[in-house]
PDB file of C-alpha atoms in Angstrom:
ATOM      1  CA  UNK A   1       0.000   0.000   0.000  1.00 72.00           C
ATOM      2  CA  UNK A   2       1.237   3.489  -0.589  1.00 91.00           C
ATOM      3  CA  UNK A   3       2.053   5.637   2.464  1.00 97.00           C
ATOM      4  CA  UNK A   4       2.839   9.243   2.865  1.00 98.00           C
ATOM      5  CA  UNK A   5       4.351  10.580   5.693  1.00 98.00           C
ATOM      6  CA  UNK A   6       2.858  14.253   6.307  1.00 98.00           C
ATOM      7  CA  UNK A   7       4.684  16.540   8.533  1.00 98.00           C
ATOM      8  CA  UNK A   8       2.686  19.109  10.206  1.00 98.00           C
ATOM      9  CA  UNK A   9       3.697  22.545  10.803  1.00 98.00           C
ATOM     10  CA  UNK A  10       6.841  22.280  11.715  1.00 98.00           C
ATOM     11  CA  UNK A  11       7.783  26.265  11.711  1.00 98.00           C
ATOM     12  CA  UNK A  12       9.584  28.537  14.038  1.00 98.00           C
ATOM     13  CA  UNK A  13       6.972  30.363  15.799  1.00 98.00           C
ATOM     14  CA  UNK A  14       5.533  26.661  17.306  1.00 98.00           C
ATOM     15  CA  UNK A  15       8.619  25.761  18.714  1.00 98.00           C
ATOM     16  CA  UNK A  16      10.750  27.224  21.450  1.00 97.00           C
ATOM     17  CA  UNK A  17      11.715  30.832  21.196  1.00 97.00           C
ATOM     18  CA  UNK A  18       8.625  31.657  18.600  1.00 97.00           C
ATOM     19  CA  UNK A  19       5.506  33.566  18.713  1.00 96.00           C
ATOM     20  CA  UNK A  20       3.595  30.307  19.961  1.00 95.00           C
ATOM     21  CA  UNK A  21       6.075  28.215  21.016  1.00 96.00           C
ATOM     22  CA  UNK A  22       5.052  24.748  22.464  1.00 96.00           C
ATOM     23  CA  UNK A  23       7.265  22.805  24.260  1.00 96.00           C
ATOM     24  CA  UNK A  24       9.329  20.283  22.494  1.00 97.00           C
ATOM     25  CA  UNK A  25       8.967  21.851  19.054  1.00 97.00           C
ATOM     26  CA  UNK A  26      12.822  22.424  18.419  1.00 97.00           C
ATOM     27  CA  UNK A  27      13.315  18.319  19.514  1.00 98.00           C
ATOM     28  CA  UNK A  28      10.547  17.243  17.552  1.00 98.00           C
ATOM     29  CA  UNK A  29      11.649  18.855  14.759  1.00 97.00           C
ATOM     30  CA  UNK A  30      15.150  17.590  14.998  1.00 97.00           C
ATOM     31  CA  UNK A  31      14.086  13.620  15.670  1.00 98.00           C
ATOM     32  CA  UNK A  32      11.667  14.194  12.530  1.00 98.00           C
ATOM     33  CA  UNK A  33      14.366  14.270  10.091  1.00 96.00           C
ATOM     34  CA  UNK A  34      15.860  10.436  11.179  1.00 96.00           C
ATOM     35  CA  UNK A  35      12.421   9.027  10.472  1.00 97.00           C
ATOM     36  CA  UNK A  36      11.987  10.635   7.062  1.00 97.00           C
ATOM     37  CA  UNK A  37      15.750   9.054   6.380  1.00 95.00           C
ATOM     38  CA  UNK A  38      14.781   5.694   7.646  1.00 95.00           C
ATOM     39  CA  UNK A  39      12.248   5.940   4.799  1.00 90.00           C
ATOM     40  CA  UNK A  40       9.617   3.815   3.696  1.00 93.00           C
ATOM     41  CA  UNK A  41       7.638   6.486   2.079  1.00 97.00           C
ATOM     42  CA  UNK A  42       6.090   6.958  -1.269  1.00 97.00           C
ATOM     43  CA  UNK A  43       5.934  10.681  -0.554  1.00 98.00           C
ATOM     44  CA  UNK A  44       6.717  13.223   2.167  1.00 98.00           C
ATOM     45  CA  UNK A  45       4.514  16.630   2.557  1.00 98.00           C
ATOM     46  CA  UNK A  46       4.229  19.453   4.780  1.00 98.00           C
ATOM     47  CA  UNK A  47       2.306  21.833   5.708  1.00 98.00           C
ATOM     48  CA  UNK A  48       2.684  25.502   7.493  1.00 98.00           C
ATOM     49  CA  UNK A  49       0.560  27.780   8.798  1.00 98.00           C
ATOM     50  CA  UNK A  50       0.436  31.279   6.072  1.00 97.00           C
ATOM     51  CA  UNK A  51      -1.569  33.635   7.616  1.00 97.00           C
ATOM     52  CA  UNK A  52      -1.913  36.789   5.876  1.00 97.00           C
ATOM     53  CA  UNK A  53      -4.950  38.364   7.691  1.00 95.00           C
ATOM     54  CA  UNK A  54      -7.122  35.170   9.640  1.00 96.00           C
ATOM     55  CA  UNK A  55      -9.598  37.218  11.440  1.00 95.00           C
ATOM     56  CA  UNK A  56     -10.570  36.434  14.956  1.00 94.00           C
ATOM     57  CA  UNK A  57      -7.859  33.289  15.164  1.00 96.00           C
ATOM     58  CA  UNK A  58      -5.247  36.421  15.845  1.00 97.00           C
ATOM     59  CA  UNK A  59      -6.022  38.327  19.066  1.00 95.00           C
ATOM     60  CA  UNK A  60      -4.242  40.496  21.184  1.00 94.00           C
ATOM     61  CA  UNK A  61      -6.044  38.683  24.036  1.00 95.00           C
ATOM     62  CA  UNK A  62      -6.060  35.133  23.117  1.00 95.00           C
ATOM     63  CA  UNK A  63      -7.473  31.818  24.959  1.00 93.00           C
ATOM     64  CA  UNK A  64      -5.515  29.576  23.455  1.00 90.00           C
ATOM     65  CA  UNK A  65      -8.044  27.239  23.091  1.00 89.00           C
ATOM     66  CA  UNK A  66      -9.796  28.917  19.569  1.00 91.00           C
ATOM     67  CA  UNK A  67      -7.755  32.467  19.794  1.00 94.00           C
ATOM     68  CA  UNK A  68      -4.217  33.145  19.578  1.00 94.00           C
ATOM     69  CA  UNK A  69      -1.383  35.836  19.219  1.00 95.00           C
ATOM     70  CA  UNK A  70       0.098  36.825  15.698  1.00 97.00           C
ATOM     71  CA  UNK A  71       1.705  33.620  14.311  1.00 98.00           C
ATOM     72  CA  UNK A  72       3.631  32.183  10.916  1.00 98.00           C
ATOM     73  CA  UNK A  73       2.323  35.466   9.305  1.00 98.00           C
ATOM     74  CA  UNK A  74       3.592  34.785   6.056  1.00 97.00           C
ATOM     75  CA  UNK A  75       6.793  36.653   4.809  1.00 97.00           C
ATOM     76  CA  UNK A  76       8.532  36.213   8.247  1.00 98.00           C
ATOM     77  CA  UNK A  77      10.905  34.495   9.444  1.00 98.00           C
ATOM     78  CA  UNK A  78       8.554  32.473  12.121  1.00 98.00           C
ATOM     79  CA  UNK A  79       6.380  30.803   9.195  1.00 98.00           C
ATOM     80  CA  UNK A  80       9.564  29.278   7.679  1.00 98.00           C
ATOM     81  CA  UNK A  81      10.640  26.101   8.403  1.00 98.00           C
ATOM     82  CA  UNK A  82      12.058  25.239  11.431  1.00 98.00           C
ATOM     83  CA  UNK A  83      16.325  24.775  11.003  1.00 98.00           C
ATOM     84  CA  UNK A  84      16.282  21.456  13.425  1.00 97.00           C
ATOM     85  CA  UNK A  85      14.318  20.283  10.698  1.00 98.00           C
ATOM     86  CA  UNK A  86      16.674  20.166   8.220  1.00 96.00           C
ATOM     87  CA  UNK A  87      14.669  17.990   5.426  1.00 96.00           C
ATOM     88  CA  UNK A  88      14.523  19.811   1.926  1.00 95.00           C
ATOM     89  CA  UNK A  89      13.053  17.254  -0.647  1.00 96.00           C
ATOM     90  CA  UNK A  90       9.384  17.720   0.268  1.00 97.00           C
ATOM     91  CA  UNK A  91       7.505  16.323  -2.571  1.00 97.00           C
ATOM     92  CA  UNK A  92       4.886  18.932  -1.567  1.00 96.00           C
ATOM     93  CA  UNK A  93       4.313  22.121   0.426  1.00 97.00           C
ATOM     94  CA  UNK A  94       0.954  23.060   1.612  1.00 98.00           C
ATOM     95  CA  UNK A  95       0.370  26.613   2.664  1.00 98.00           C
ATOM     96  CA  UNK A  96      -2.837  26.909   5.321  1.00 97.00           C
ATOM     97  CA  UNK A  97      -5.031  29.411   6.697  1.00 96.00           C
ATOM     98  CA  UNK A  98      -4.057  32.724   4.712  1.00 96.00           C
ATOM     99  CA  UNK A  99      -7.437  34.190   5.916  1.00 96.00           C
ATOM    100  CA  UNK A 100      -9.049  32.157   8.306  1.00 94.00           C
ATOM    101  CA  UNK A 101      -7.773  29.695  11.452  1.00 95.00           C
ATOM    102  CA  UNK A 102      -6.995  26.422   8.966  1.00 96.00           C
ATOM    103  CA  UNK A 103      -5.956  23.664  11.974  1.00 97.00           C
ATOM    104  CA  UNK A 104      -6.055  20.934   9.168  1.00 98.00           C
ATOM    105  CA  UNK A 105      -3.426  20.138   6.682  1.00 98.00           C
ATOM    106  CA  UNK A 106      -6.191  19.594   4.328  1.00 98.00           C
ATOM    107  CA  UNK A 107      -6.891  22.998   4.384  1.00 97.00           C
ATOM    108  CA  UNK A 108      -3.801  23.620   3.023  1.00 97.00           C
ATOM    109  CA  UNK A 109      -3.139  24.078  -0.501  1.00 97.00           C
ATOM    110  CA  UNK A 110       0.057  23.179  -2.788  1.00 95.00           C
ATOM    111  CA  UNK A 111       2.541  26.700  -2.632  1.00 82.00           C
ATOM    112  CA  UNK A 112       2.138  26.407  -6.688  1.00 82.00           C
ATOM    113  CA  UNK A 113      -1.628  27.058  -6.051  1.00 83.00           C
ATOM    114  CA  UNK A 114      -2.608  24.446  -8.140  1.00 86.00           C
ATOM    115  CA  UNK A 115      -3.849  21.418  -5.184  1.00 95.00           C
ATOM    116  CA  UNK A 116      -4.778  20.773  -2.294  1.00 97.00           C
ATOM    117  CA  UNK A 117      -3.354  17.938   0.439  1.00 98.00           C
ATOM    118  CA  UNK A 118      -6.264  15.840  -0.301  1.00 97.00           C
ATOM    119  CA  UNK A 119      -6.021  16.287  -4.638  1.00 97.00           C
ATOM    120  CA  UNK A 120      -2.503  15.548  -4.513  1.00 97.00           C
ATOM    121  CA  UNK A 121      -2.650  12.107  -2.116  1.00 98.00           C
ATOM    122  CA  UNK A 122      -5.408  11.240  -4.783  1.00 97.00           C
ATOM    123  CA  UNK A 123      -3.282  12.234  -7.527  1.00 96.00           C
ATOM    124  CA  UNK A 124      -0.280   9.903  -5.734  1.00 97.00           C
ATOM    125  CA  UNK A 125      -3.252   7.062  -5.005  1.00 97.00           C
ATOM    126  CA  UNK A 126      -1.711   7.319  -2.176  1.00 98.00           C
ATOM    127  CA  UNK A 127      -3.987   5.079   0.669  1.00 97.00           C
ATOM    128  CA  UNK A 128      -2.406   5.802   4.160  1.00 98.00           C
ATOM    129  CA  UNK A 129      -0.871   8.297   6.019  1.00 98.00           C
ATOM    130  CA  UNK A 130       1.496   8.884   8.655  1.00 98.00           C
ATOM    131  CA  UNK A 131       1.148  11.991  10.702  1.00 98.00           C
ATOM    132  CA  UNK A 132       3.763  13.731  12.953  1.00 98.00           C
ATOM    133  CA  UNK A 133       4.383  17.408  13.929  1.00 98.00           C
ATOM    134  CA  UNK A 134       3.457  20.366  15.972  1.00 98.00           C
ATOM    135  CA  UNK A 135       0.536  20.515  18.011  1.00 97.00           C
ATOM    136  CA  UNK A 136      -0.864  17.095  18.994  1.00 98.00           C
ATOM    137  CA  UNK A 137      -3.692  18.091  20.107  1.00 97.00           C
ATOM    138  CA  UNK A 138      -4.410  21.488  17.194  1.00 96.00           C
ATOM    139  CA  UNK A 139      -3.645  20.980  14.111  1.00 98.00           C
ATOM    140  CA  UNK A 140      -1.835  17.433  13.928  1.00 98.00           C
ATOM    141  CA  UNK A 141      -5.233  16.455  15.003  1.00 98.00           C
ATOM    142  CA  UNK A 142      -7.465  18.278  12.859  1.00 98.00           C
ATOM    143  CA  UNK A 143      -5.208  16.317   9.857  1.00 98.00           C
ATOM    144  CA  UNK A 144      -5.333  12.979  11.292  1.00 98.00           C
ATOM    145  CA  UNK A 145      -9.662  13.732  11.592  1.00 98.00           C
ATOM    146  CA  UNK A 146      -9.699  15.091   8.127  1.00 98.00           C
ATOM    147  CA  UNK A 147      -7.077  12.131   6.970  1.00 98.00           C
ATOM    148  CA  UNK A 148      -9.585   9.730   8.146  1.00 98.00           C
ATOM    149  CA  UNK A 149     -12.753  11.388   6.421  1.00 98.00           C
ATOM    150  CA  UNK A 150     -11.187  11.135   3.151  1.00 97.00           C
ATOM    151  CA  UNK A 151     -11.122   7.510   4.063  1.00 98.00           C
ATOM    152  CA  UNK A 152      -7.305   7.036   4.233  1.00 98.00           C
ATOM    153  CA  UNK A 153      -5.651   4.410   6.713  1.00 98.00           C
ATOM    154  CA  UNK A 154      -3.884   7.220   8.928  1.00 98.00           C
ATOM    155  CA  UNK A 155      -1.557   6.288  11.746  1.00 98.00           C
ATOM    156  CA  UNK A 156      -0.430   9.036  14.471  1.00 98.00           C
ATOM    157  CA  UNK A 157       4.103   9.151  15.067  1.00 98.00           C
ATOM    158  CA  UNK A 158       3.084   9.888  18.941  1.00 98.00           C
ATOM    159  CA  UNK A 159       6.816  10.596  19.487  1.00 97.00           C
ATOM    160  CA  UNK A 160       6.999  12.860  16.539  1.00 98.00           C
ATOM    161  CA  UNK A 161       4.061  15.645  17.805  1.00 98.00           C
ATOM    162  CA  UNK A 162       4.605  18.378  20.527  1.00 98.00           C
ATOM    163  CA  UNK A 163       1.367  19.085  22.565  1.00 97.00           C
ATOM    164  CA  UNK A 164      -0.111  23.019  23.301  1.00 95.00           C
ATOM    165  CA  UNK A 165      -2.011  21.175  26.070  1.00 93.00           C
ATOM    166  CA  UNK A 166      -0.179  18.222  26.988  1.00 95.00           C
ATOM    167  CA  UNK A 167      -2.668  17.106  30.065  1.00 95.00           C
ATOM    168  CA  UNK A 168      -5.513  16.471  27.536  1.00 93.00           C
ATOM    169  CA  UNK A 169      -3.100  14.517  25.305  1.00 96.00           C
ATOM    170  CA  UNK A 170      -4.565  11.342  26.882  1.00 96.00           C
ATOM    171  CA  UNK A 171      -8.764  12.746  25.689  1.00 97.00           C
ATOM    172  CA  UNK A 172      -7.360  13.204  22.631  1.00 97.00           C
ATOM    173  CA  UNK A 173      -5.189  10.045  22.139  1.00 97.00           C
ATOM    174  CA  UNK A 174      -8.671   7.847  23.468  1.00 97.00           C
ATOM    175  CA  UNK A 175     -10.886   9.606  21.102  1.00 97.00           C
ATOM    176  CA  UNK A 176      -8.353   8.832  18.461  1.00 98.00           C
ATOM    177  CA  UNK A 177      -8.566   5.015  19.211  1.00 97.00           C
ATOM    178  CA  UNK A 178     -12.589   5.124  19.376  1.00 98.00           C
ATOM    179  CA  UNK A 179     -12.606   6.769  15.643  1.00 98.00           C
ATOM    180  CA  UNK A 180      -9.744   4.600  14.292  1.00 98.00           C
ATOM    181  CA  UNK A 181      -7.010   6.476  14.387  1.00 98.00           C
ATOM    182  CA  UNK A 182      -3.625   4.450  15.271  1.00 98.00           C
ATOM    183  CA  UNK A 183      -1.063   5.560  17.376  1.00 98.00           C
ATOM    184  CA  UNK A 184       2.800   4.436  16.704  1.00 96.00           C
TER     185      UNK A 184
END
């Protein structure tokens, strides 16, 4: 079966010394790049946030829970890559959320312009996924949910993700099981 591993904003402002840092970003990034090199991969994607202007998901008094502060606003240097993750051969980049909140990678759409995550893993015929990145429990899980609707196999690298909330990990992890979601 053909698997694509899908690495989930993995950008400077979500790990340590960014806008929206979480905690374990930087090592997250930085342990992603042996698992792409141990390979087994028909194709490897990523996404980033790109805001331009998203509305009400910027605030200058967020919750953190559907609110935030400034973040990845595209053109700086926070929405680029992180440099622990050093990978360079993505066989697609998908931008996300230029004008509104866009927590799923399927939101996101090729930086040509021309597809979307889910067009292109249909393109590929690609079946399953493998999902890692930054946050667990945002927007790695809103791709792993959105993964699953578009009735691909999709498997969650737990030790590849860095959590906003990390006490509600285990909620999300359990719902993840009940929906058919795998954790590896």
């Amino acid at each position: 079966m053909e698997r694509a591993l899908i690495v989930v904003d993995v950008q400077n402002d979500f790990c340590e010394g960014g806008a929206l840092a979480v905690p374990g970003g930087a090592a997250v990034a930085a342990a992603i790049n042996a698992h792409i090199e141990a390979g087994g991969y028909s194709y490897v994607v990523t996404t980033r946030d790109h805001h331009v202007d998203p509305g009400p998901h910027f605030s200058p008094e967020p919750d953190y829970i559907t609110s935030w502060p400034p973040h990845c606003v595209a053109g700086t240097t926070g929405a680029e890559q992180h440099p622990q993750l050093s990978f360079q051969s993505w066989d697609g980049v998908f931008l996300k959320g230029a004008y509104t909140a866009a927590y799923s990678g399927f939101e996101g759409i090729e930086s040509s312009g021309k597809l979307s995550l889910g067009e292109f893993l249909r393109n590929k015929n690609i079946r399953a996924v493998d999902i890692c990145g930054i946050a667990t429990d945002y927007c790695v899980d809103a791709t792993a949910r959105d993964a699953l609707a578009a009735g691909l196999s999709v498997r969650v690298v737990r030790r590849l993700t860095a959590a906003v909330h990390p006490q509600d990990i285990d909620s999300v992890l359990e719902e993840w099981h009940k929906i058919g979601i795998t954790v590896v």
